[in-house]
mmCIF file of C-alpha atoms in Angstrom:
data_model
loop_
_atom_site.group_PDB
_atom_site.id
_atom_site.type_symbol
_atom_site.label_atom_id
_atom_site.label_comp_id
_atom_site.label_asym_id
_atom_site.label_seq_id
_atom_site.Cartn_x
_atom_site.Cartn_y
_atom_site.Cartn_z
ATOM 1 C CA MET Q 199 0.000 0.000 0.000
ATOM 2 C CA ARG Q 200 2.822 2.418 0.817
ATOM 3 C CA ALA Q 201 4.369 1.892 -2.640
ATOM 4 C CA LEU Q 202 1.028 2.749 -4.259
ATOM 5 C CA PHE Q 203 0.783 5.973 -2.212
ATOM 6 C CA VAL Q 204 4.320 7.020 -3.174
ATOM 7 C CA SER Q 205 3.545 6.358 -6.846
ATOM 8 C CA ILE Q 206 0.374 8.460 -6.718
ATOM 9 C CA VAL Q 207 2.210 11.352 -5.044
ATOM 10 C CA ALA Q 208 5.011 11.128 -7.595
ATOM 11 C CA LEU Q 209 2.495 11.172 -10.452
ATOM 12 C CA SER Q 210 0.673 14.223 -9.121
ATOM 13 C CA ALA Q 211 3.804 16.253 -8.311
ATOM 14 C CA PRO Q 212 4.272 17.507 -11.924
ATOM 15 C CA ALA Q 213 0.819 19.098 -11.735
ATOM 16 C CA LEU Q 214 2.227 21.488 -9.132
ATOM 17 C CA ALA Q 215 4.737 22.708 -11.703
ATOM 18 C CA HIS Q 216 1.825 24.212 -13.624
ATOM 19 C CA ALA Q 217 0.935 26.663 -10.876
ATOM 20 C CA GLN Q 218 1.356 30.236 -12.047
ATOM 21 C CA HIS Q 219 1.568 33.659 -10.449
ATOM 22 C CA LEU Q 220 0.276 36.880 -11.960
ATOM 23 C CA ASP Q 221 1.258 40.404 -10.971
ATOM 24 C CA ALA Q 222 -2.038 42.149 -11.768
ATOM 25 C CA SER Q 223 -0.337 45.553 -11.790
ATOM 26 C CA LYS Q 224 1.382 44.487 -15.023
ATOM 27 C CA VAL Q 225 -1.828 43.501 -16.842
ATOM 28 C CA SER Q 226 -3.018 46.085 -19.342
ATOM 29 C CA VAL Q 227 -6.199 47.998 -18.605
ATOM 30 C CA ILE Q 228 -8.867 48.360 -21.257
ATOM 31 C CA HIS Q 229 -11.730 50.873 -21.233
ATOM 32 C CA PRO Q 230 -14.896 49.204 -22.557
ATOM 33 C CA LYS Q 231 -16.827 52.391 -21.693
ATOM 34 C CA SER Q 232 -15.869 55.848 -20.454
ATOM 35 C CA GLY Q 233 -15.400 55.639 -16.674
ATOM 36 C CA VAL Q 234 -14.874 51.865 -16.700
ATOM 37 C CA ASP Q 235 -11.489 50.158 -16.370
ATOM 38 C CA MET Q 236 -11.216 46.414 -16.926
ATOM 39 C CA GLN Q 237 -8.341 43.961 -16.649
ATOM 40 C CA GLU Q 238 -8.737 40.462 -18.060
ATOM 41 C CA LEU Q 239 -6.657 38.481 -15.591
ATOM 42 C CA LEU Q 240 -7.531 34.858 -16.332
ATOM 43 C CA GLY Q 241 -9.371 33.195 -19.206
ATOM 44 C CA GLN Q 242 -9.076 32.237 -22.830
ATOM 45 C CA GLY Q 243 -6.382 34.499 -24.257
ATOM 46 C CA ALA Q 244 -6.005 36.419 -20.971
ATOM 47 C CA ALA Q 245 -2.817 37.165 -19.027
ATOM 48 C CA LEU Q 246 -3.213 33.722 -17.413
ATOM 49 C CA ASN Q 247 -4.757 31.252 -19.838
ATOM 50 C CA SER Q 248 -7.627 29.054 -18.652
ATOM 51 C CA ALA Q 249 -10.137 26.995 -20.570
ATOM 52 C CA ARG Q 250 -12.342 26.497 -17.481
ATOM 53 C CA GLN Q 251 -13.040 29.945 -16.041
ATOM 54 C CA SER Q 252 -12.262 33.617 -16.404
ATOM 55 C CA ILE Q 253 -11.617 36.445 -13.976
ATOM 56 C CA ALA Q 254 -11.764 40.129 -14.841
ATOM 57 C CA ARG Q 255 -11.346 43.081 -12.500
ATOM 58 C CA PHE Q 256 -13.685 46.028 -13.071
ATOM 59 C CA SER Q 257 -13.333 49.537 -11.647
ATOM 60 C CA ILE Q 258 -16.280 51.845 -12.269
ATOM 61 C CA ALA Q 259 -16.023 55.602 -11.643
ATOM 62 C CA PRO Q 260 -18.582 57.289 -9.354
ATOM 63 C CA GLY Q 261 -21.981 57.650 -11.032
ATOM 64 C CA THR Q 262 -20.977 55.516 -14.025
ATOM 65 C CA GLU Q 263 -23.137 52.648 -15.247
ATOM 66 C CA TYR Q 264 -21.946 49.551 -17.080
ATOM 67 C CA PRO Q 265 -24.601 48.678 -19.689
ATOM 68 C CA GLU Q 266 -27.066 45.826 -19.342
ATOM 69 C CA SER Q 267 -25.988 42.451 -20.710
ATOM 70 C CA TYR Q 268 -26.375 38.724 -20.210
ATOM 71 C CA ASN Q 269 -24.398 35.570 -20.910
ATOM 72 C CA ARG Q 270 -25.892 32.770 -22.968
ATOM 73 C CA ALA Q 271 -24.006 29.924 -21.247
ATOM 74 C CA SER Q 272 -21.693 31.276 -18.550
ATOM 75 C CA GLU Q 273 -22.590 31.640 -14.906
ATOM 76 C CA GLU Q 274 -21.073 34.833 -13.540
ATOM 77 C CA ILE Q 275 -20.119 35.801 -10.013
ATOM 78 C CA PHE Q 276 -19.281 39.338 -8.882
ATOM 79 C CA ILE Q 277 -17.149 39.815 -5.766
ATOM 80 C CA VAL Q 278 -17.206 43.444 -4.638
ATOM 81 C CA ILE Q 279 -13.760 44.453 -3.364
ATOM 82 C CA ALA Q 280 -14.295 48.196 -2.839
ATOM 83 C CA GLY Q 281 -16.985 50.849 -2.977
ATOM 84 C CA ARG Q 282 -20.735 50.967 -3.300
ATOM 85 C CA GLY Q 283 -23.224 50.704 -6.098
ATOM 86 C CA THR Q 284 -26.319 49.025 -7.471
ATOM 87 C CA VAL Q 285 -26.777 45.862 -9.511
ATOM 88 C CA TRP Q 286 -29.943 45.148 -11.487
ATOM 89 C CA LEU Q 287 -30.819 41.482 -11.993
ATOM 90 C CA ASP Q 288 -33.648 41.072 -14.515
ATOM 91 C CA GLY Q 289 -34.702 44.638 -13.700
ATOM 92 C CA LYS Q 290 -34.671 44.319 -9.893
ATOM 93 C CA ALA Q 291 -32.262 46.696 -8.137
ATOM 94 C CA GLN Q 292 -30.089 45.551 -5.243
ATOM 95 C CA SER Q 293 -27.461 47.582 -3.416
ATOM 96 C CA LEU Q 294 -23.803 46.543 -3.558
ATOM 97 C CA ASN Q 295 -21.229 47.078 -0.829
ATOM 98 C CA THR Q 296 -17.657 45.980 -0.215
ATOM 99 C CA GLY Q 297 -17.604 42.245 0.495
ATOM 100 C CA ASP Q 298 -20.862 41.443 -1.314
ATOM 101 C CA LEU Q 299 -21.126 38.504 -3.686
ATOM 102 C CA VAL Q 300 -23.594 38.282 -6.598
ATOM 103 C CA LYS Q 301 -24.307 35.044 -8.482
ATOM 104 C CA ILE Q 302 -25.798 35.521 -11.962
ATOM 105 C CA ALA Q 303 -27.203 32.545 -13.856
ATOM 106 C CA PRO Q 304 -26.925 32.338 -17.652
ATOM 107 C CA GLY Q 305 -29.626 34.377 -19.378
ATOM 108 C CA VAL Q 306 -30.157 36.799 -16.472
ATOM 109 C CA ARG Q 307 -29.954 40.401 -17.665
ATOM 110 C CA HIS Q 308 -27.733 42.479 -15.412
ATOM 111 C CA LYS Q 309 -26.165 45.911 -15.173
ATOM 112 C CA VAL Q 310 -24.087 47.689 -12.552
ATOM 113 C CA ARG Q 311 -23.758 51.323 -11.508
ATOM 114 C CA ALA Q 312 -21.342 52.876 -9.019
ATOM 115 C CA ASP Q 313 -22.875 55.243 -6.446
ATOM 116 C CA ALA Q 314 -22.642 58.941 -7.301
ATOM 117 C CA ASN Q 315 -20.042 59.532 -4.558
ATOM 118 C CA ALA Q 316 -18.098 56.250 -4.606
ATOM 119 C CA ALA Q 317 -16.227 54.211 -7.178
ATOM 120 C CA LEU Q 318 -17.032 50.503 -7.387
ATOM 121 C CA SER Q 319 -14.467 47.729 -7.902
ATOM 122 C CA PHE Q 320 -15.282 44.057 -8.299
ATOM 123 C CA TYR Q 321 -14.028 40.802 -9.742
ATOM 124 C CA ALA Q 322 -16.253 39.142 -12.355
ATOM 125 C CA ILE Q 323 -15.699 35.390 -12.456
ATOM 126 C CA SER Q 324 -17.250 33.379 -15.292
ATOM 127 C CA ALA Q 325 -17.481 29.637 -15.855
ATOM 128 C CA PRO Q 326 -17.155 28.541 -18.544
ATOM 129 C CA PRO Q 327 -14.767 31.392 -19.363
ATOM 130 C CA PHE Q 328 -15.839 34.623 -21.016
ATOM 131 C CA ARG Q 329 -16.175 34.418 -24.792
ATOM 132 C CA PRO Q 330 -17.390 37.302 -26.961
ATOM 133 C CA ASP Q 331 -19.983 35.062 -28.660
ATOM 134 C CA ASP Q 332 -21.511 34.188 -25.244
ATOM 135 C CA TYR Q 333 -21.895 37.859 -24.215
ATOM 136 C CA VAL Q 334 -24.978 39.826 -25.280
ATOM 137 C CA GLN Q 335 -25.250 43.570 -24.606
ATOM 138 C CA THR Q 336 -28.919 44.532 -24.540
ATOM 139 C CA HIS Q 337 -28.626 48.319 -24.947
#
């Protein structure tokens, strides 16, 4: 039994070599809309490549709204890391605060706006990963 355990550990050790680190400060920022900064950190073709999920960091200036959209297949999760704002899920408004988590099923229309006096920063995590053909902007 011990020999089997050692063999399994030895076989799984190379998987650890595939761990990667990313210095997010070195990832380019894109501006999908005035007042919105976005960094694609992990995903298909992102700074860290992944075929299973994607992570983007959004920073929205005070009073700025990111337009309504939905994903055809991807589930999306927002993790608010700073600020305040509002998220609309199928037209229903809910307040957002630092530390909040929002789970958005495929097909659910959603938009986000930062409060007038506070910027809003959050991570958007999608699984499967973000693909332009899965994303539908409604306005």
